[in-house]
Amino acid sequence: MTLTRRQVIKSLGAASATAAAPLSLSVHAGGADDYKALVCVFLAGGNDFFHQVLPLDSCNYNKYASSRYSIVVSQSMVNPLHIKDANGARFGLHKSMTPLMRLFERGKANFAINVGPLLAPVTQSDIVSGRADLPPFLFAHNKQQEVWQHSWMGRGYSENGWLGMSMDVLSRSNGGMPNAFYTGPNSLLDAYNTDKIFVNRNGFESFNMLQNAAMRSSYENNANQYYDSPLTAGYADVVKQAMYAQDQMSPIIASIPMDKRIPATSLGMQLRAVKQMIEGAQMLGHNRQVFYVTLGGFDTHDNQVRRQDELMKEFAEGIAAFYTSLEEEGLEDGVLTCTLSEFGRTMHDNSRNGTDHGWGGGHFLFGGGTASNTCFGTYPDFTRGGQDDNGEGRLIPKISHEQYAAHVVKWLGLNNAALNTVFPNLYKFGGAMGEATVVAR
């Protein structure tokens, strides 16, 4: 199935006038209180969520510990959380992520357990018998990174990203400054009609060079000429866009400095740029913004404990500082941050004190719309060869990555008609995460 721009617009159906209008109009129709931003943090490499969130009950913990003999996280390294799953299992957070505890304690953090690519609900017996309809290219880094950023269209994955298509619905282009920002390569924000803009990890301060009169004059002269070469003409168009962006961003750069309370780490610098754009939303006429940032290094085939500790610390400190700064300005409830990653890790360790490419994993949610003492999903059975093992030590997902994605874009403003257009396979799971009525057989 190929999704067209016409189908995206038709899917608006009963969407509110605010969601359907261009942002420059809807910011007035909806008012300042209607502002929402979605920040997607891609944990590249395949994050081992089950090294970060652990069960507190002895039954689940003992199964987990037996599968991860060389890399087990001791119970003394876990901070208890007031969060349980639907079966009543309670959880704790690895102490390397202690900075996030305040968000959990304030009801501003949650997580989804055992999420992954699925074409339909499957069980171990489906896989063993060969009846299972499985997603293509499982366990391959590059392919699964693409899968996580797209939706299943029946014969293949969508041409554009699910977030880009969602923004097509929420913000029809009106020629203004794009409201989709990214700090690294992705296809999540690819869209039919919604532009995206690259944000340097130092924010937009590099645009200041265009304020130099001589340089600006030179760029304008080169950009405004006619070129026979499509390549040269394309470059000239990029220069025009850069000058336009500079004109739009100058007031923000001048009045909103980068927030240095957020750590100057790789993730922290990206979140500083995100914060600057969020603070400048009203000046840009945006009541919806989306962001894609990345943190790499999660392919922990060896020395997982040390490597995870370093990554968890950077992630936790960056997210905690980001939300502290948003809270102080009354913005935290309008900003939802979610994690993505191409896959989880195997339930058992390997001979190098690490884990290998898995399938189902878990993901964090922070900020707007997360208040709950119950997580999404249930803790898997870590028994080797048990009901949640695909036969190779990889956990079988219970929540489709599209259910997870549908949940966050529904919070952003998509109605059910739009959700079913962006995610036409969603009906097999009974709807977005938290609403599903269909469960694995």
Short mmCIF file of C-alpha atoms in Angstrom, two decimals:
data_model
loop_
_atom_site.label_atom_id
_atom_site.label_comp_id
_atom_site.label_asym_id
_atom_site.label_seq_id
_atom_site.Cartn_x
_atom_site.Cartn_y
_atom_site.Cartn_z
CA MET A 1 0.00 0.00 0.00
CA THR A 2 1.34 3.43 -0.92
CA LEU A 3 0.04 6.25 1.23
CA THR A 4 -0.63 9.44 -0.70
CA ARG A 5 -0.80 13.03 0.47
CA ARG A 6 -4.50 13.06 -0.50
CA GLN A 7 -5.16 10.12 1.83
CA VAL A 8 -3.35 11.89 4.66
CA ILE A 9 -5.55 14.96 4.29
CA LYS A 10 -8.73 12.87 3.93
CA SER A 11 -7.82 11.10 7.16
CA LEU A 12 -8.39 14.32 9.08
CA GLY A 13 -12.06 13.40 9.27
CA ALA A 14 -13.34 14.71 12.56
CA ALA A 15 -10.04 16.30 13.56
CA SER A 16 -10.43 19.54 15.39
CA ALA A 17 -10.19 22.85 13.54
CA THR A 18 -7.15 23.64 15.59
CA ALA A 19 -5.31 20.49 14.48
CA ALA A 20 -6.28 20.98 10.85
CA ALA A 21 -5.29 24.62 10.56
CA PRO A 22 -1.83 25.88 9.64
CA LEU A 23 0.21 26.59 12.75
CA SER A 24 0.22 30.33 12.20
CA LEU A 25 -3.59 30.18 12.48
CA SER A 26 -4.00 27.41 15.04
CA VAL A 27 -1.70 29.05 17.56
CA HIS A 28 -4.36 31.75 17.81
CA ALA A 29 -7.31 29.37 17.61
CA GLY A 30 -5.97 27.06 20.30
CA GLY A 31 -4.23 29.62 22.46
CA ALA A 32 -0.86 29.34 24.17
CA ASP A 33 -2.10 26.53 26.41
CA ASP A 34 -2.47 24.29 23.35
CA TYR A 35 1.28 24.09 22.75
CA LYS A 36 2.77 20.60 22.60
CA ALA A 37 6.19 19.27 21.64
CA LEU A 38 7.33 15.69 21.11
CA VAL A 39 11.02 14.86 21.59
CA CYS A 40 12.15 11.48 20.23
CA VAL A 41 15.47 10.25 21.63
CA PHE A 42 16.89 7.42 19.51
CA LEU A 43 19.18 5.15 21.56
CA ALA A 44 21.26 3.80 18.71
CA GLY A 45 22.74 0.32 18.87
CA GLY A 46 19.92 -1.56 20.57
CA ASN A 47 19.31 -0.46 24.15
CA ASP A 48 19.10 -3.06 26.92
CA PHE A 49 16.11 -1.68 28.84
CA PHE A 50 16.12 -4.70 31.12
CA HIS A 51 19.50 -3.63 32.49
CA GLN A 52 17.90 -0.32 33.49
CA VAL A 53 14.46 -1.27 34.87
CA LEU A 54 14.32 -4.36 37.06
CA PRO A 55 11.55 -6.28 38.87
CA LEU A 56 11.45 -6.08 42.66
CA ASP A 57 9.59 -9.35 43.32
CA SER A 58 11.75 -12.43 43.91
CA CYS A 59 10.08 -14.61 41.26
CA ASN A 60 10.72 -12.29 38.31
CA TYR A 61 14.07 -11.11 39.65
CA ASN A 62 15.40 -14.67 40.10
CA LYS A 63 14.44 -15.58 36.52
CA TYR A 64 16.17 -12.44 35.26
CA ALA A 65 19.29 -13.10 37.36
CA SER A 66 19.53 -16.72 36.23
CA SER A 67 19.58 -15.63 32.58
CA ARG A 68 22.22 -12.95 33.10
CA TYR A 69 24.75 -14.60 35.32
CA SER A 70 27.80 -12.48 34.40
CA ILE A 71 26.08 -9.09 34.05
CA VAL A 72 23.27 -9.32 36.61
CA VAL A 73 22.33 -6.05 38.33
CA SER A 74 22.21 -6.68 42.06
CA GLN A 75 19.13 -5.58 43.99
CA SER A 76 21.33 -3.22 45.99
CA MET A 77 21.88 -1.25 42.76
CA VAL A 78 18.16 -0.56 42.29
CA ASN A 79 16.04 2.40 43.46
CA PRO A 80 12.40 1.25 44.07
CA LEU A 81 9.71 2.93 41.96
CA HIS A 82 6.00 3.36 42.68
CA ILE A 83 5.17 1.76 39.35
CA LYS A 84 3.72 -1.68 38.71
CA ASP A 85 2.52 -3.60 35.68
CA ALA A 86 -0.96 -4.99 35.03
CA ASN A 87 -0.01 -8.19 36.88
CA GLY A 88 1.04 -6.27 39.97
CA ALA A 89 4.81 -6.68 39.47
CA ARG A 90 6.70 -3.70 40.87
CA PHE A 91 9.90 -2.20 39.50
CA GLY A 92 13.06 -0.36 40.37
CA LEU A 93 15.42 1.89 38.44
CA HIS A 94 19.17 1.30 38.14
CA LYS A 95 21.07 3.66 40.45
CA SER A 96 23.11 4.97 37.53
CA MET A 97 19.85 6.63 36.49
CA THR A 98 19.16 8.19 39.90
CA PRO A 99 18.76 11.73 38.47
CA LEU A 100 15.49 10.51 36.90
CA MET A 101 13.99 9.47 40.23
CA ARG A 102 12.49 12.91 40.86
CA LEU A 103 10.53 12.68 37.60
CA PHE A 104 9.20 9.25 38.55
CA GLU A 105 8.32 10.41 42.07
CA ARG A 106 6.40 13.39 40.66
CA GLY A 107 4.43 11.25 38.20
CA LYS A 108 6.28 12.75 35.22
CA ALA A 109 7.87 9.51 33.99
CA ASN A 110 6.72 6.08 32.91
CA PHE A 111 7.78 3.27 30.60
CA ALA A 112 6.49 0.67 28.16
CA ILE A 113 7.70 -2.92 28.51
CA ASN A 114 8.47 -5.39 25.72
CA VAL A 115 7.87 -3.24 22.64
CA GLY A 116 9.09 -4.19 19.18
CA PRO A 117 8.23 -4.52 15.48
CA LEU A 118 5.25 -6.82 14.82
CA LEU A 119 2.97 -7.39 11.84
CA ALA A 120 0.40 -9.12 14.05
CA PRO A 121 0.31 -10.49 17.60
CA VAL A 122 2.44 -13.65 17.79
CA THR A 123 3.27 -16.34 20.33
CA GLN A 124 6.16 -18.73 20.71
CA SER A 125 4.05 -21.57 19.31
CA ASP A 126 3.28 -19.46 16.21
CA ILE A 127 7.01 -19.00 15.63
CA VAL A 128 7.95 -22.63 16.29
CA SER A 129 5.18 -23.92 13.99
CA GLY A 130 6.08 -21.48 11.22
CA ARG A 131 2.63 -19.83 11.31
CA ALA A 132 3.96 -16.47 12.46
CA ASP A 133 3.96 -13.54 10.03
CA LEU A 134 7.18 -11.85 11.12
CA PRO A 135 8.60 -8.43 10.20
CA PRO A 136 11.44 -8.46 7.65
CA PHE A 137 15.09 -7.95 8.55
CA LEU A 138 14.78 -8.68 12.26
CA PHE A 139 17.95 -8.20 14.35
CA ALA A 140 19.82 -6.10 11.70
CA HIS A 141 20.86 -2.66 12.96
CA ASN A 142 20.33 -0.55 9.86
CA LYS A 143 17.10 -2.21 8.76
CA GLN A 144 15.52 -2.17 12.21
CA GLN A 145 16.43 1.49 12.69
CA GLU A 146 14.42 2.16 9.52
CA VAL A 147 11.57 -0.11 10.64
CA TRP A 148 11.20 1.74 13.94
CA GLN A 149 10.78 5.01 12.07
CA HIS A 150 8.14 3.74 9.60
CA SER A 151 4.76 2.00 9.62
CA TRP A 152 3.66 -1.20 7.91
CA MET A 153 1.55 -0.62 4.79
CA GLY A 154 0.60 -4.19 3.94
CA ARG A 155 3.41 -5.20 1.58
CA GLY A 156 6.20 -3.11 2.98
CA TYR A 157 7.00 -0.18 5.23
CA SER A 158 5.88 3.37 4.49
CA GLU A 159 7.83 5.64 2.18
CA ASN A 160 7.93 8.36 4.84
CA GLY A 161 8.31 8.32 8.61
CA TRP A 162 5.34 7.97 10.93
CA LEU A 163 6.14 11.25 12.66
CA GLY A 164 6.59 13.12 9.38
CA MET A 165 3.23 11.82 8.15
CA SER A 166 1.65 12.77 11.47
CA MET A 167 2.93 16.31 11.07
CA ASP A 168 1.44 16.40 7.56
CA VAL A 169 -1.92 16.00 9.28
CA LEU A 170 -1.25 18.35 12.18
CA SER A 171 0.46 21.19 10.35
CA ARG A 172 -0.20 21.72 6.69
CA SER A 173 2.70 23.67 5.29
CA ASN A 174 2.11 27.39 5.00
CA GLY A 175 5.60 28.36 3.87
CA GLY A 176 6.76 29.40 7.32
CA MET A 177 9.66 28.21 9.44
CA PRO A 178 9.58 24.37 9.72
CA ASN A 179 8.50 22.99 13.08
CA ALA A 180 10.27 19.62 12.73
CA PHE A 181 13.88 19.64 13.92
CA TYR A 182 16.61 16.99 13.94
CA THR A 183 20.24 16.72 15.01
CA GLY A 184 21.25 13.65 13.00
CA PRO A 185 20.31 11.45 10.04
CA ASN A 186 16.83 9.96 10.24
CA SER A 187 13.78 9.06 8.17
CA LEU A 188 11.30 9.49 11.03
CA LEU A 189 10.60 13.09 10.00
CA ASP A 190 10.41 12.39 6.25
CA ALA A 191 7.01 13.66 5.11
CA TYR A 192 4.88 14.34 2.06
CA ASN A 193 4.48 18.05 2.67
CA THR A 194 6.14 18.99 5.96
CA ASP A 195 9.67 20.36 5.88
CA LYS A 196 12.26 19.59 8.54
CA ILE A 197 15.34 21.55 9.53
CA PHE A 198 18.72 20.40 10.78
CA VAL A 199 19.83 21.77 14.13
CA ASN A 200 23.54 21.85 14.86
CA ARG A 201 24.37 20.60 18.33
CA ASN A 202 25.40 24.17 19.10
CA GLY A 203 21.89 25.30 18.19
CA PHE A 204 21.38 27.99 15.58
CA GLU A 205 24.25 30.19 16.67
CA SER A 206 26.15 29.30 13.49
CA PHE A 207 23.54 31.36 11.62
CA ASN A 208 25.15 34.45 13.10
CA MET A 209 27.78 34.36 10.35
CA LEU A 210 25.08 35.44 7.88
CA GLN A 211 24.69 38.70 9.79
CA ASN A 212 28.06 39.79 8.43
CA ALA A 213 27.15 42.34 5.71
CA ALA A 214 29.81 41.27 3.22
CA MET A 215 29.08 37.56 3.65
CA ARG A 216 25.33 38.11 3.45
CA SER A 217 25.70 40.12 0.24
CA SER A 218 27.83 37.39 -1.31
CA TYR A 219 25.33 34.67 -0.40
CA GLU A 220 22.40 36.70 -1.70
CA ASN A 221 24.18 37.38 -4.99
CA ASN A 222 24.92 33.68 -5.52
CA ALA A 223 21.48 32.51 -4.41
CA ASN A 224 19.45 34.84 -6.60
CA GLN A 225 21.05 34.03 -9.95
CA TYR A 226 19.64 31.65 -12.54
CA TYR A 227 21.54 28.38 -13.00
CA ASP A 228 21.18 25.82 -15.79
CA SER A 229 22.71 23.10 -13.64
CA PRO A 230 20.10 21.39 -11.40
CA LEU A 231 22.84 20.69 -8.85
CA THR A 232 23.92 24.34 -8.68
CA ALA A 233 20.32 25.52 -8.63
CA GLY A 234 19.62 23.11 -5.79
CA TYR A 235 22.57 24.46 -3.83
CA ALA A 236 21.34 28.04 -4.42
CA ASP A 237 17.94 27.03 -3.06
CA VAL A 238 19.56 25.63 0.09
CA VAL A 239 21.38 28.95 0.56
CA LYS A 240 18.06 30.80 0.22
CA GLN A 241 16.53 28.54 2.85
CA ALA A 242 19.47 29.16 5.17
CA MET A 243 19.11 32.91 4.82
CA TYR A 244 15.37 32.67 5.47
CA ALA A 245 15.99 30.51 8.53
CA GLN A 246 18.57 32.99 9.76
CA ASP A 247 16.07 35.84 9.44
CA GLN A 248 13.52 33.81 11.40
CA MET A 249 15.98 32.66 14.04
CA SER A 250 17.84 35.94 14.69
CA PRO A 251 15.33 37.18 17.30
CA ILE A 252 15.46 33.83 19.10
CA ILE A 253 19.25 33.67 19.09
CA ALA A 254 19.40 37.24 20.40
CA SER A 255 16.82 36.81 23.16
CA ILE A 256 16.97 33.11 24.13
CA PRO A 257 20.44 31.80 25.02
CA MET A 258 21.29 28.11 25.13
CA ASP A 259 20.38 26.72 28.55
CA LYS A 260 23.70 25.85 30.19
CA ARG A 261 21.99 24.14 33.10
CA ILE A 262 21.67 21.16 30.76
CA PRO A 263 24.99 19.20 30.68
CA ALA A 264 27.46 19.82 27.85
CA THR A 265 27.43 16.13 26.88
CA SER A 266 26.51 14.78 23.44
CA LEU A 267 22.86 14.34 24.42
CA GLY A 268 22.87 17.41 26.63
CA MET A 269 24.00 19.72 23.83
CA GLN A 270 21.21 18.42 21.60
CA LEU A 271 18.68 19.01 24.38
CA ARG A 272 19.99 22.54 24.82
CA ALA A 273 19.14 23.19 21.16
CA VAL A 274 15.72 21.58 21.64
CA LYS A 275 15.04 23.78 24.66
CA GLN A 276 15.96 26.90 22.66
CA MET A 277 13.45 25.96 19.95
CA ILE A 278 10.73 25.21 22.51
CA GLU A 279 11.23 28.59 24.16
CA GLY A 280 11.10 30.24 20.74
CA ALA A 281 7.92 28.46 19.63
CA GLN A 282 5.64 31.43 20.17
CA MET A 283 7.98 33.74 18.26
CA LEU A 284 7.97 31.24 15.37
CA GLY A 285 4.18 30.81 15.46
CA HIS A 286 4.39 27.12 16.40
CA ASN A 287 1.92 25.34 18.63
CA ARG A 288 3.26 21.93 17.62
CA GLN A 289 6.94 21.05 17.40
CA VAL A 290 8.71 17.71 16.97
CA PHE A 291 12.37 16.84 17.54
CA TYR A 292 14.67 13.92 16.77
CA VAL A 293 17.89 13.57 18.79
CA THR A 294 20.26 10.65 19.23
CA LEU A 295 22.56 8.99 21.75
CA GLY A 296 24.72 6.14 20.44
CA GLY A 297 26.82 3.34 21.92
CA PHE A 298 24.12 0.86 22.98
CA ASP A 299 25.40 -2.12 20.96
CA THR A 300 26.77 -3.74 24.13
CA HIS A 301 28.12 -7.10 22.92
CA ASP A 302 30.89 -6.84 25.50
CA ASN A 303 31.63 -5.14 28.82
CA GLN A 304 27.97 -4.20 29.11
CA VAL A 305 27.98 -3.20 32.76
CA ARG A 306 30.64 -0.50 32.34
CA ARG A 307 29.31 0.76 29.04
CA GLN A 308 25.69 0.85 30.21
CA ASP A 309 26.66 2.69 33.39
CA GLU A 310 28.28 5.46 31.35
CA LEU A 311 25.38 5.73 28.90
CA MET A 312 22.70 5.59 31.60
CA LYS A 313 24.43 8.38 33.51
CA GLU A 314 24.59 10.65 30.44
CA PHE A 315 20.98 9.89 29.50
CA ALA A 316 19.61 10.39 33.01
CA GLU A 317 21.51 13.61 33.70
CA GLY A 318 20.53 15.10 30.36
CA ILE A 319 16.81 14.26 30.59
CA ALA A 320 16.58 15.28 34.26
CA ALA A 321 18.22 18.67 33.63
CA PHE A 322 16.09 19.22 30.53
CA TYR A 323 12.87 18.71 32.49
CA THR A 324 14.06 20.73 35.47
CA SER A 325 14.62 23.67 33.12
CA LEU A 326 11.22 23.13 31.47
CA GLU A 327 9.50 22.92 34.87
CA GLU A 328 10.97 26.22 36.01
CA GLU A 329 9.37 27.89 33.01
CA GLY A 330 6.04 26.05 33.27
CA LEU A 331 6.60 24.04 30.07
CA GLU A 332 7.09 20.46 31.26
CA ASP A 333 3.51 19.23 30.77
CA GLY A 334 3.53 20.41 27.16
CA VAL A 335 6.63 18.40 26.26
CA LEU A 336 6.57 14.61 25.90
CA THR A 337 9.89 12.82 25.49
CA CYS A 338 9.99 9.21 24.32
CA THR A 339 12.86 6.85 23.60
CA LEU A 340 13.28 4.72 20.48
CA SER A 341 15.85 2.03 19.67
CA GLU A 342 16.15 -0.52 16.88
CA PHE A 343 15.75 -3.52 19.20
CA GLY A 344 16.27 -4.79 22.72
CA ARG A 345 18.98 -7.24 23.76
CA THR A 346 18.94 -10.99 24.34
CA MET A 347 17.55 -12.17 27.66
CA HIS A 348 20.76 -14.06 28.41
CA ASP A 349 24.36 -12.85 28.55
CA ASN A 350 27.14 -13.98 26.21
CA SER A 351 30.75 -15.09 26.78
CA ARG A 352 32.02 -11.48 26.57
CA ASN A 353 29.98 -10.16 29.50
CA GLY A 354 27.51 -8.54 27.15
CA THR A 355 24.28 -9.23 25.30
CA ASP A 356 23.47 -9.72 21.63
CA HIS A 357 20.84 -8.37 19.24
CA GLY A 358 17.36 -9.00 20.59
CA TRP A 359 13.80 -8.17 19.61
CA GLY A 360 11.44 -6.87 22.27
CA GLY A 361 12.73 -4.11 24.55
CA GLY A 362 11.43 -1.29 26.71
CA HIS A 363 11.10 2.48 26.37
CA PHE A 364 10.86 5.53 28.61
CA LEU A 365 8.27 8.30 28.52
CA PHE A 366 8.77 11.65 30.28
CA GLY A 367 6.70 14.79 30.73
CA GLY A 368 3.24 15.39 29.31
CA GLY A 369 0.65 12.65 29.55
CA THR A 370 2.74 10.19 31.57
CA ALA A 371 1.11 10.42 35.01
CA SER A 372 0.29 6.86 36.08
CA ASN A 373 1.35 4.31 38.65
CA THR A 374 0.96 1.54 36.06
CA CYS A 375 3.36 1.02 33.18
CA PHE A 376 2.40 -0.06 29.67
CA GLY A 377 2.73 -3.79 29.14
CA THR A 378 3.81 -6.56 31.50
CA TYR A 379 7.20 -7.87 32.55
CA PRO A 380 8.28 -10.80 30.34
CA ASP A 381 9.10 -14.31 31.43
CA PHE A 382 12.91 -14.45 31.47
CA THR A 383 12.95 -18.26 31.55
CA ARG A 384 15.19 -19.61 28.77
CA GLY A 385 12.94 -21.43 26.36
CA GLY A 386 9.89 -20.01 28.15
CA GLN A 387 6.77 -18.54 26.61
CA ASP A 388 8.40 -15.19 25.79
CA ASP A 389 11.57 -16.64 24.24
CA ASN A 390 11.55 -16.83 20.43
CA GLY A 391 13.84 -19.87 20.69
CA GLU A 392 17.07 -17.88 20.41
CA GLY A 393 16.92 -15.93 23.66
CA ARG A 394 15.14 -12.97 22.06
CA LEU A 395 12.03 -11.70 23.79
CA ILE A 396 8.86 -11.79 21.70
CA PRO A 397 7.28 -8.30 21.79
CA LYS A 398 3.79 -7.92 23.21
CA ILE A 399 3.36 -4.28 22.13
CA SER A 400 3.92 -3.30 18.50
CA HIS A 401 6.26 -0.37 17.89
CA GLU A 402 3.38 1.15 15.92
CA GLN A 403 1.09 0.98 18.95
CA TYR A 404 3.77 2.81 20.90
CA ALA A 405 4.21 5.39 18.13
CA ALA A 406 0.43 5.84 17.82
CA HIS A 407 0.23 6.55 21.54
CA VAL A 408 2.69 9.45 21.38
CA VAL A 409 1.28 11.06 18.23
CA LYS A 410 -2.25 10.75 19.60
CA TRP A 411 -1.07 12.77 22.57
CA LEU A 412 0.32 15.26 20.04
CA GLY A 413 -3.14 15.67 18.52
CA LEU A 414 -3.94 12.98 15.92
CA ASN A 415 -7.49 11.66 16.00
CA ASN A 416 -8.42 8.02 15.37
CA ALA A 417 -9.05 8.53 11.66
CA ALA A 418 -5.59 9.98 11.19
CA LEU A 419 -4.00 7.24 13.33
CA ASN A 420 -5.51 4.55 11.16
CA THR A 421 -4.18 6.24 8.03
CA VAL A 422 -0.64 6.69 9.33
CA PHE A 423 -0.75 3.20 10.91
CA PRO A 424 -3.09 1.10 8.71
CA ASN A 425 -1.98 -2.10 10.47
CA LEU A 426 -3.00 -0.78 13.89
CA TYR A 427 -6.39 -2.51 13.85
CA LYS A 428 -4.71 -5.90 14.26
CA PHE A 429 -3.64 -4.83 17.75
CA GLY A 430 -6.88 -3.13 18.76
CA GLY A 431 -5.54 0.42 18.67
CA ALA A 432 -2.81 2.56 20.15
CA MET A 433 -0.81 1.49 23.19
CA GLY A 434 -2.96 1.67 26.30
CA GLU A 435 -6.15 1.13 24.29
CA ALA A 436 -5.54 -2.26 22.67
CA THR A 437 -8.23 -4.89 22.91
CA VAL A 438 -6.40 -7.54 20.87
CA VAL A 439 -3.77 -9.60 22.69
CA ALA A 440 -1.40 -12.33 21.59
CA ARG A 441 -3.07 -15.70 21.24
#
